[in-house]
PDB file of C-alpha atoms in Angstrom:
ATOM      1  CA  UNK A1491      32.205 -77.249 -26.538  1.00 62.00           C
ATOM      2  CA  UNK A1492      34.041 -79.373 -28.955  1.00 63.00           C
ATOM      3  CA  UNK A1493      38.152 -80.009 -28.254  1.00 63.00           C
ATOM      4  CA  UNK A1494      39.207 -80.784 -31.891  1.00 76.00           C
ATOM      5  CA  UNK A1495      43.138 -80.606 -32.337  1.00 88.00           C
ATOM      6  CA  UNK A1496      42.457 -77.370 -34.280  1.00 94.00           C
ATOM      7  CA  UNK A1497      39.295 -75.551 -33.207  1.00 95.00           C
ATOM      8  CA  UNK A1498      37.182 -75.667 -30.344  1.00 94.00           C
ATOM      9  CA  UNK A1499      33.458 -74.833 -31.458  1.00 95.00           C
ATOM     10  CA  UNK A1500      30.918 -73.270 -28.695  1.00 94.00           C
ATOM     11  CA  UNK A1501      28.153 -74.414 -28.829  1.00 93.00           C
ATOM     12  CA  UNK A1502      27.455 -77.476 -29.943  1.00 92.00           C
ATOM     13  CA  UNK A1503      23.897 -76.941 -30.813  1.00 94.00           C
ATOM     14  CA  UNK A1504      22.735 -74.207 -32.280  1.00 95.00           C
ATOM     15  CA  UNK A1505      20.003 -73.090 -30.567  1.00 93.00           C
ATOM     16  CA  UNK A1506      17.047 -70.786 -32.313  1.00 94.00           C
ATOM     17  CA  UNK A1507      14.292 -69.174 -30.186  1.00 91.00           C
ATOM     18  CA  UNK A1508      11.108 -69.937 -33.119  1.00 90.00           C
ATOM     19  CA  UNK A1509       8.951 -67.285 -33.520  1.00 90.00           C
ATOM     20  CA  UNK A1510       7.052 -67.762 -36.966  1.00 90.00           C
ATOM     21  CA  UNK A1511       7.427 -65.094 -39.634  1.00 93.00           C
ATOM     22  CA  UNK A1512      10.550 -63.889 -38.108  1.00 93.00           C
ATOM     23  CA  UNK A1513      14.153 -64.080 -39.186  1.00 95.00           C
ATOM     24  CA  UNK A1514      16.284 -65.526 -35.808  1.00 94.00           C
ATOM     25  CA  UNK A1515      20.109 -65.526 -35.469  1.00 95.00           C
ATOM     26  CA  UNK A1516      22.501 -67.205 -32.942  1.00 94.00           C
ATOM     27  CA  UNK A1517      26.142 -67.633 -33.105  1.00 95.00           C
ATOM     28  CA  UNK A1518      29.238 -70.069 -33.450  1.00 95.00           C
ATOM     29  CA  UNK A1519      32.629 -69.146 -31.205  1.00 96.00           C
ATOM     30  CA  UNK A1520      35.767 -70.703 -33.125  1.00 96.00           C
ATOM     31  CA  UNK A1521      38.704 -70.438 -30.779  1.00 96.00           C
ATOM     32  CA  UNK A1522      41.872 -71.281 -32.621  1.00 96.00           C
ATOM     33  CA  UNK A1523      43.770 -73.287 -29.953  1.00 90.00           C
ATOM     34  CA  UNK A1524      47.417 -74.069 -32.341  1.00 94.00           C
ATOM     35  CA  UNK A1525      50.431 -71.914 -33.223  1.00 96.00           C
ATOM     36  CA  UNK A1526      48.957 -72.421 -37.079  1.00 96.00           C
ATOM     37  CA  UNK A1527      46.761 -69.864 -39.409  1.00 97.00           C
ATOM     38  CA  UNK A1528      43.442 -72.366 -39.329  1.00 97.00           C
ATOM     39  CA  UNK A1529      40.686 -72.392 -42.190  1.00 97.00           C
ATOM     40  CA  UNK A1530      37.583 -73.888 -42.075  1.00 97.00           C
ATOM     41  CA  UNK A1531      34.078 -73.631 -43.839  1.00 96.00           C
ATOM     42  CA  UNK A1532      30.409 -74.395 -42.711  1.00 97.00           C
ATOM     43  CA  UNK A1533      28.314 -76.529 -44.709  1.00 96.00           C
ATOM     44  CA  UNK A1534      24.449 -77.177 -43.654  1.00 96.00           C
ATOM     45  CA  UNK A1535      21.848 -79.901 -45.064  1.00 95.00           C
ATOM     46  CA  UNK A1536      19.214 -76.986 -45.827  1.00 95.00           C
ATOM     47  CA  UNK A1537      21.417 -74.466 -47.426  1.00 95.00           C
ATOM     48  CA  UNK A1538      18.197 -71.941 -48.506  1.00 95.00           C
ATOM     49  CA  UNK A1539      17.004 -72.040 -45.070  1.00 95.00           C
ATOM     50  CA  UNK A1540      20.198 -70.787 -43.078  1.00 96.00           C
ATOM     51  CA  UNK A1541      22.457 -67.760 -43.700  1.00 96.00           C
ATOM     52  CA  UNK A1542      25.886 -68.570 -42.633  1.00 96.00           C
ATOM     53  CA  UNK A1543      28.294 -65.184 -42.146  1.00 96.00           C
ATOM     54  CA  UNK A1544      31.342 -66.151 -42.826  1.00 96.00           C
ATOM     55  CA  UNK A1545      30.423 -69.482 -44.167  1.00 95.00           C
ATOM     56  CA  UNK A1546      34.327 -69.858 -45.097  1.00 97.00           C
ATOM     57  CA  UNK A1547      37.408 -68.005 -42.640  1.00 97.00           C
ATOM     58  CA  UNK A1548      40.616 -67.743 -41.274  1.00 97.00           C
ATOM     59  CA  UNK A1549      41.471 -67.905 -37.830  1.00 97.00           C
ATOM     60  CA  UNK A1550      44.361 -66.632 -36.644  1.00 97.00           C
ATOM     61  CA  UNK A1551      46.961 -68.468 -34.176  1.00 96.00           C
ATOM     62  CA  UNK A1552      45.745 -68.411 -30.508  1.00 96.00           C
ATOM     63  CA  UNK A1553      42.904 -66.153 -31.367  1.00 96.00           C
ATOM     64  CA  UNK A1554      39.164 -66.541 -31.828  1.00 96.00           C
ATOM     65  CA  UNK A1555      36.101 -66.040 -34.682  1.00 97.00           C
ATOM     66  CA  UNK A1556      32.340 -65.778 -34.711  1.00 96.00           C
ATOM     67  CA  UNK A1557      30.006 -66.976 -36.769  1.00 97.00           C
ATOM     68  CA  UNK A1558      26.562 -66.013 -36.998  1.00 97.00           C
ATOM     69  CA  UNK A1559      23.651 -68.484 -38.556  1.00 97.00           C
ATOM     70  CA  UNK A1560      20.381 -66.874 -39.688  1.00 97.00           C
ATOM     71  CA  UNK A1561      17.491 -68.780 -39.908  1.00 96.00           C
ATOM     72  CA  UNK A1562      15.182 -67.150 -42.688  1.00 95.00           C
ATOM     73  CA  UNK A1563      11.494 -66.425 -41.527  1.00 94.00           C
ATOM     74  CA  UNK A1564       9.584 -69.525 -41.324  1.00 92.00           C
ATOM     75  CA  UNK A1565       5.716 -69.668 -42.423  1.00 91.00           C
ATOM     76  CA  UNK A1566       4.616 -72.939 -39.906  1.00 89.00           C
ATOM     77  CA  UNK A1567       6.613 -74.125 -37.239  1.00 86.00           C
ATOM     78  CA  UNK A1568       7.448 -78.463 -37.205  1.00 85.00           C
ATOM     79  CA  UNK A1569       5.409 -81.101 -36.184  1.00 83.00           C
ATOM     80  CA  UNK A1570       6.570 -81.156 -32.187  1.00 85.00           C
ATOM     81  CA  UNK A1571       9.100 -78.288 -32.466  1.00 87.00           C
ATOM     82  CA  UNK A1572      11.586 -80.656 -33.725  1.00 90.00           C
ATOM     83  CA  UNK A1573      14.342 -80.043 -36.201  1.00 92.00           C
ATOM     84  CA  UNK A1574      16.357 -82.430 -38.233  1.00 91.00           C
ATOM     85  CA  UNK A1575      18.870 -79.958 -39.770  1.00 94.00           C
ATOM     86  CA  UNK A1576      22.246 -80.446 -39.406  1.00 96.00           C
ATOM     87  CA  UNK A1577      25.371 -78.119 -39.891  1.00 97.00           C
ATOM     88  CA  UNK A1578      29.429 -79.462 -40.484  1.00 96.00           C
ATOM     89  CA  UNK A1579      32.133 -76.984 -39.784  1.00 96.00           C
ATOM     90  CA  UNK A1580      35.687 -78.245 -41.287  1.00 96.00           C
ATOM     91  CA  UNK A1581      38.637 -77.082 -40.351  1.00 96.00           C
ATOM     92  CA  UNK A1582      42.100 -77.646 -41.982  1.00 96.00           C
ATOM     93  CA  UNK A1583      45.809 -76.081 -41.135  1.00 95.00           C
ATOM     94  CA  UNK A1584      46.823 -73.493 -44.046  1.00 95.00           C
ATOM     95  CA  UNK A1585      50.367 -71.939 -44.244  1.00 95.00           C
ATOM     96  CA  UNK A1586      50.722 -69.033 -42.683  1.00 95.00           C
ATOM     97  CA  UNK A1587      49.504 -65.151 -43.794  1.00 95.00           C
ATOM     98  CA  UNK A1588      47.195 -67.011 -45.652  1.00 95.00           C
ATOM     99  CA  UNK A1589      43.740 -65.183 -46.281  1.00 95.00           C
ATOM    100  CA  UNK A1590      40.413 -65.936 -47.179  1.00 95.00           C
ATOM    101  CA  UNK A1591      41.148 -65.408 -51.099  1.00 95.00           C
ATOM    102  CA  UNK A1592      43.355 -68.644 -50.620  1.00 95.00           C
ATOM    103  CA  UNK A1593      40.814 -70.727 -49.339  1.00 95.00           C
ATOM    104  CA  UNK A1594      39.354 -73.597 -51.900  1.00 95.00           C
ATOM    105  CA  UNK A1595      37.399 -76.405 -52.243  1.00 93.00           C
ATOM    106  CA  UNK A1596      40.184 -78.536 -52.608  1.00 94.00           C
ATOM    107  CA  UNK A1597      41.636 -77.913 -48.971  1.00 94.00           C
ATOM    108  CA  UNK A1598      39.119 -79.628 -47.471  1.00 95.00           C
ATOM    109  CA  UNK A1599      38.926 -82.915 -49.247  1.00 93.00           C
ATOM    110  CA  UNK A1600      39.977 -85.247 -47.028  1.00 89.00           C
ATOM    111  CA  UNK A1601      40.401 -87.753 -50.682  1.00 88.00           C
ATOM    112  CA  UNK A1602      42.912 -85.725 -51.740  1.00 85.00           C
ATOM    113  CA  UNK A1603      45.098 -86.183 -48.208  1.00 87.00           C
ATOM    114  CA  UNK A1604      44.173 -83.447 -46.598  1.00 89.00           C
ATOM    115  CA  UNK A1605      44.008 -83.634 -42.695  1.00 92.00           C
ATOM    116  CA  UNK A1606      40.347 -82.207 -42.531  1.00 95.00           C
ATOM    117  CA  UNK A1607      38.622 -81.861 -38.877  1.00 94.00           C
ATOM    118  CA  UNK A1608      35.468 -82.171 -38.874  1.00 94.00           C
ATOM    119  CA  UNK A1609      32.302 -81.538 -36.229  1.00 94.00           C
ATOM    120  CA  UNK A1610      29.019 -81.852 -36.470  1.00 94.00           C
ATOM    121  CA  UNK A1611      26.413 -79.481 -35.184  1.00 95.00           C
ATOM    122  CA  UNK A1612      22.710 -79.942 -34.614  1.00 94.00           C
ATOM    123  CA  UNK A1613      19.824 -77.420 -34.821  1.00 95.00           C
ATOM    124  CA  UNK A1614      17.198 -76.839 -31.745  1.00 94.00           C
ATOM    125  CA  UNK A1615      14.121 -74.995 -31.544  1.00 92.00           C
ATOM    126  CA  UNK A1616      13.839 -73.040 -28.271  1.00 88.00           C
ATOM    127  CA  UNK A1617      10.674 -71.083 -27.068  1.00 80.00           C
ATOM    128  CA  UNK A1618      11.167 -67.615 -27.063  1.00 75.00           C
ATOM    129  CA  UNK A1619      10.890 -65.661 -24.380  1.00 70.00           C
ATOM    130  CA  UNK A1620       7.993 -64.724 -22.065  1.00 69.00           C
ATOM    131  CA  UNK A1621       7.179 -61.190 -21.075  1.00 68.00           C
ATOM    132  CA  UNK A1622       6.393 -60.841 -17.254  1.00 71.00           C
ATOM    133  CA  UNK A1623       2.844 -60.882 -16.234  1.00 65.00           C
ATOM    134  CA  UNK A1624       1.710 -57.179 -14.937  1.00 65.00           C
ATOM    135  CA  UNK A1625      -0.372 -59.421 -12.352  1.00 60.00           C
ATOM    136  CA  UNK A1626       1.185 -62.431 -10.925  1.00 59.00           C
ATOM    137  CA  UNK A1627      -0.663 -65.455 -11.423  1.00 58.00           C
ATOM    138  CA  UNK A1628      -2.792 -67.172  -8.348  1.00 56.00           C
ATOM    139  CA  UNK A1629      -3.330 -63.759  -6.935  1.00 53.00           C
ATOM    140  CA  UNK A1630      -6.970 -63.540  -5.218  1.00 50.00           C
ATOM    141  CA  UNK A1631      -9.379 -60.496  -4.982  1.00 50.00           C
ATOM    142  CA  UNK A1632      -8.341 -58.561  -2.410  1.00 48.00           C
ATOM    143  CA  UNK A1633      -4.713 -59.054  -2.108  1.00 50.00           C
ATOM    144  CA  UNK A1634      -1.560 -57.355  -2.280  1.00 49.00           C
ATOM    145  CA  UNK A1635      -0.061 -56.799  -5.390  1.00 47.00           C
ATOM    146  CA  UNK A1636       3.294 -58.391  -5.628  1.00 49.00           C
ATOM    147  CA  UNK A1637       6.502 -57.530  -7.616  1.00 45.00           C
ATOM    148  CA  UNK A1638       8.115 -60.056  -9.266  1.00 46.00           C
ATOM    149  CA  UNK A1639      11.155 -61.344  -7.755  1.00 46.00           C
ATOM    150  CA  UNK A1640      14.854 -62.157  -9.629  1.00 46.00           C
ATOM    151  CA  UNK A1641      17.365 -64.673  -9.345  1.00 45.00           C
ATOM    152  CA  UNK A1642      19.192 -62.407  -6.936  1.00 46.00           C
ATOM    153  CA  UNK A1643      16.492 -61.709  -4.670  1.00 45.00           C
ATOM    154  CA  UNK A1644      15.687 -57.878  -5.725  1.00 47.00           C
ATOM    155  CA  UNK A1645      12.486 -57.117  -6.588  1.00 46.00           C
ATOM    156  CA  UNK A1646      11.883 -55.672 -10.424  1.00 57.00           C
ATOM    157  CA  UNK A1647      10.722 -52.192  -9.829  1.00 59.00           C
ATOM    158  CA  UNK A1648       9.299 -51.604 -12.903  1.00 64.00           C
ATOM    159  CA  UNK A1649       6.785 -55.024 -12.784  1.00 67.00           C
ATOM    160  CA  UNK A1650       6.357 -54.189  -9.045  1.00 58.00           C
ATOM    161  CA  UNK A1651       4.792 -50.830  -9.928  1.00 66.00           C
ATOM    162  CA  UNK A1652       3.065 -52.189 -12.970  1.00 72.00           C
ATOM    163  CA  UNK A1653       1.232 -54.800 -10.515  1.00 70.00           C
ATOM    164  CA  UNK A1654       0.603 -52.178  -7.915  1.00 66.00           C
ATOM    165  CA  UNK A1655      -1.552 -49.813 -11.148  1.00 73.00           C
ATOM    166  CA  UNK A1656      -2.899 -52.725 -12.274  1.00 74.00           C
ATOM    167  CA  UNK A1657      -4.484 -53.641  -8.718  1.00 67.00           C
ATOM    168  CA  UNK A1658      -5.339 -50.012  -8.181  1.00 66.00           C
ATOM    169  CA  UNK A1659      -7.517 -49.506 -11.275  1.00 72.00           C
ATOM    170  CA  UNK A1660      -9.308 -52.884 -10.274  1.00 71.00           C
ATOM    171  CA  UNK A1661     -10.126 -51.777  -6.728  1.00 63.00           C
ATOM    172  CA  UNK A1662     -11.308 -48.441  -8.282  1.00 67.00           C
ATOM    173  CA  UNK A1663     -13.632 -50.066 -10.777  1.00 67.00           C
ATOM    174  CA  UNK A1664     -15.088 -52.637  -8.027  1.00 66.00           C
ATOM    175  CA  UNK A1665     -15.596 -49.549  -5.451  1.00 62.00           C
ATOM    176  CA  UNK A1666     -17.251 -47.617  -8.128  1.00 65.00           C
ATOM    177  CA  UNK A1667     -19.202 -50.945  -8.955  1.00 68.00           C
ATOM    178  CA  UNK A1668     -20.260 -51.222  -5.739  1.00 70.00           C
ATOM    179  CA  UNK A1669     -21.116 -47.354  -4.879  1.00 73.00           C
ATOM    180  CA  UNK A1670     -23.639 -48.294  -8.297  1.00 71.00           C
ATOM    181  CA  UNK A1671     -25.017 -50.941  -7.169  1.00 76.00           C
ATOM    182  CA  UNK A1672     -25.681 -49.369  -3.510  1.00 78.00           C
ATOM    183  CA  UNK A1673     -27.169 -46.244  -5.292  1.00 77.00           C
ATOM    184  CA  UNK A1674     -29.925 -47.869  -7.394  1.00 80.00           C
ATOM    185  CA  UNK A1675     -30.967 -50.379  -4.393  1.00 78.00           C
ATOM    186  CA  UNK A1676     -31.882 -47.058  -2.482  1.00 80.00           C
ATOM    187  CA  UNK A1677     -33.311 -45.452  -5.627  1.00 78.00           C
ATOM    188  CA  UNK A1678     -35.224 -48.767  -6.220  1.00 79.00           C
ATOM    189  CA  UNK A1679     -36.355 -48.577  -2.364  1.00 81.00           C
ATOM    190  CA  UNK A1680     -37.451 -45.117  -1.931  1.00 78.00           C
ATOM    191  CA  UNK A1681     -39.196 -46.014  -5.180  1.00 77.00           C
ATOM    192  CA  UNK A1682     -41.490 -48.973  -3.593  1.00 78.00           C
ATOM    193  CA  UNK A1683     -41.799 -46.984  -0.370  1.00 79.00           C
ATOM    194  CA  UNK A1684     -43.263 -44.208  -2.507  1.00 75.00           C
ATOM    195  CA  UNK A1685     -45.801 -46.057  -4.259  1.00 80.00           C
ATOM    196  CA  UNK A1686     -46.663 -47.782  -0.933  1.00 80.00           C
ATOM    197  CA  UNK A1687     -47.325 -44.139   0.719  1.00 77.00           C
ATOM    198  CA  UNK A1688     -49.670 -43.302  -2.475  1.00 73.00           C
ATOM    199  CA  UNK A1689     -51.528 -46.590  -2.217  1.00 79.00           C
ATOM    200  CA  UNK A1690     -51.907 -45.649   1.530  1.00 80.00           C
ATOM    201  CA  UNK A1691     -53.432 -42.051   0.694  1.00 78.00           C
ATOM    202  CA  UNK A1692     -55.885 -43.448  -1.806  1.00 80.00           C
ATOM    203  CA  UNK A1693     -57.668 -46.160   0.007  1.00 82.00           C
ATOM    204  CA  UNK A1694     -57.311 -43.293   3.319  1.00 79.00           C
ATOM    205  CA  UNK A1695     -59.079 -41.142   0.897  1.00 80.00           C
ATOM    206  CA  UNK A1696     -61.741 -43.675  -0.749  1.00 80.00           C
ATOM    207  CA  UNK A1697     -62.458 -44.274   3.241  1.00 82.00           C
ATOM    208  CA  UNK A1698     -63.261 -40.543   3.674  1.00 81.00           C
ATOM    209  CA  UNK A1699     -65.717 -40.005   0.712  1.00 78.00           C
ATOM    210  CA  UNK A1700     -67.190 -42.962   1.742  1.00 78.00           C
ATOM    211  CA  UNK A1701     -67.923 -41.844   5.036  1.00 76.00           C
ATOM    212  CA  UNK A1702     -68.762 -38.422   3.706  1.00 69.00           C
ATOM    213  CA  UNK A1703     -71.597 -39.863   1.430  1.00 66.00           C
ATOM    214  CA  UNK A1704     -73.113 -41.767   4.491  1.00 63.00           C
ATOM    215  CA  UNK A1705     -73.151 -38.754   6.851  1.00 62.00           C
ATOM    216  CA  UNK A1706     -74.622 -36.673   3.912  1.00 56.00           C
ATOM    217  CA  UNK A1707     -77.510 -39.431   3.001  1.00 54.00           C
ATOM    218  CA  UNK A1708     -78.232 -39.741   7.281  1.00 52.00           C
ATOM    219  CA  UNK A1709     -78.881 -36.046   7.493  1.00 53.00           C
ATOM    220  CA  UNK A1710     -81.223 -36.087   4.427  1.00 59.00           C
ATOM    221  CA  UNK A1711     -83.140 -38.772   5.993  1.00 64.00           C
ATOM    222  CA  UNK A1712     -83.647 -37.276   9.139  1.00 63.00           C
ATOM    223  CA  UNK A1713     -84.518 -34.026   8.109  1.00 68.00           C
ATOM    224  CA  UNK A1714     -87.421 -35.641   5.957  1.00 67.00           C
ATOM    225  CA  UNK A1715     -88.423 -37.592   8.880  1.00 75.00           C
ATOM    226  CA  UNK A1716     -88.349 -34.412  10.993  1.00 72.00           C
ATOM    227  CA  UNK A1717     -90.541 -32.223   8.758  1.00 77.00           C
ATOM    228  CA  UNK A1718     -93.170 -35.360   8.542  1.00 75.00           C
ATOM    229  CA  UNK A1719     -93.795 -34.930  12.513  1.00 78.00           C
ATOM    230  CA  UNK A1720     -93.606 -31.396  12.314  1.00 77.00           C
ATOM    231  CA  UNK A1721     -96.610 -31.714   9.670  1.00 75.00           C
ATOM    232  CA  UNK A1722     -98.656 -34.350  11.708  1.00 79.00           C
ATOM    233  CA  UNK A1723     -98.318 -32.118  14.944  1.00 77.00           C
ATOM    234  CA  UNK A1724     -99.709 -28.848  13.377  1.00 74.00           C
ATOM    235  CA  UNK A1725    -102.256 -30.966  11.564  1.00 72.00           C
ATOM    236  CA  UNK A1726    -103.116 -32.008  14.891  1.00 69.00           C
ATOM    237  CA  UNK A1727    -103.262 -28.541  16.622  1.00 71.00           C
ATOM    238  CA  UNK A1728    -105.050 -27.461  13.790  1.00 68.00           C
ATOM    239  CA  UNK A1729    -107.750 -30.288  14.220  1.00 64.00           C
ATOM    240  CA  UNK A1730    -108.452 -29.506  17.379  1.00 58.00           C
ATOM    241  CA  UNK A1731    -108.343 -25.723  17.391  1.00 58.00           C
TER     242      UNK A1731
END
């Protein structure tokens, strides 16, 4: 805060949160600390960059103003967020019931022996704002979900049950996952087990024929084998009949 004789300015910097493309305000508190009607006027380095409302005022005896500085939309933000613009409020004692309509150029030049006070302001760029993770960061698989907590120690309700979704969809999709994964390993094994049992009946049933064809060929023998002694033995009767 700045304790001139006739204003006291708060704050000292003006501080804009940059966010590109976007128009960003902040404001000026001018407390008039005399018994005196006090004018003053704000005057910047970068005039087309800033919108100053009211860039020229009167404050009233013992009482207070605001001023707010726009900062038009800016296409590319500085090398190293830093800002070099300056602002200069003057302030000057006027008689009093004097308005704004009474307030000229020539009141604040100090050449002309006016008592002008003067304070200079500088600009800083400020990172905006954050929104609150819906997960808190370094959380592990598997944990509880946990709310965020505030500077007075309550919980946030709203990111608390945000985190506690959040967690419960992922525990549903990895269960899910899981019940997958655990159905197409038994698909997979009654699969193998399947082909194993067909394998199993084919060769069983290869060994069959197999054995089939022998038994059929032994039968065929002996039953030739058979008739040939049957032959011999009647031919033998016969000869000696």
């Amino acid at each position: 805060m700045s304790t001139g004789d006739l204003l006291s300015i708060e704050p000292l910097e003006l501080k804009f949160p940059f966010e590109l493309r976007k128009q960003i305000s902040c404001s000026l508190l001018l407390s008039n600390k005399t018994d005196n009607y006090v004018a003053f006027k704000v005057k910047t380095t970068n005039p087309k960059k800033y919108c100053v409302r009211p860039n020229t005022g009167i404050v009233l005896p013992r009482s207070t103003c605001d001023v707010i500085v726009t900062m038009q939309a800016q296409k590319e933000a500085p090398p190293d967020m830093q800002c070099k613009d300056k602002f200069l409020l003057q302030s000057v004692n006027v008689n009093d019931g004097a308005t704004v309509k009474d307030i000229t150029a020539e009141m604040f030049n100090k050449e002309a022996g006016h008592v002008v006070e003067e304070c200079k302001l500088r600009v800083v760029y400020v990172s905006p704002p954050q929104p609150p993770s819906p997960v808190p960061e370094g959380s592990e698989e598997g944990s509880s979900p946990r709310g965020s907590v505030s500077d007075n120690g309550h919980v946030n309700a709203a990111e608390f049950a945000n985190a506690a979704r959040a967690f419960s969809e992922r525990l549903e999709s990895q269960d899910k996952s899981s019940e997958a994964r655990a159905l197409i390993s038994k698909l997979t094994e009654e699969k193998n087990n399947a082909i194993q049992q067909n394998n199993k009946l084919r060769q069983e049933l290869e060994l069959l024929r197999r054995q089939g064809s022998k038994r059929s060929g032994g039968v065929s023998f002996v039953f030739v084998i058979f008739i040939g002694l049957l032959g011999i033995i009647m031919g033998y009767l016969m000869k000696k009949s």
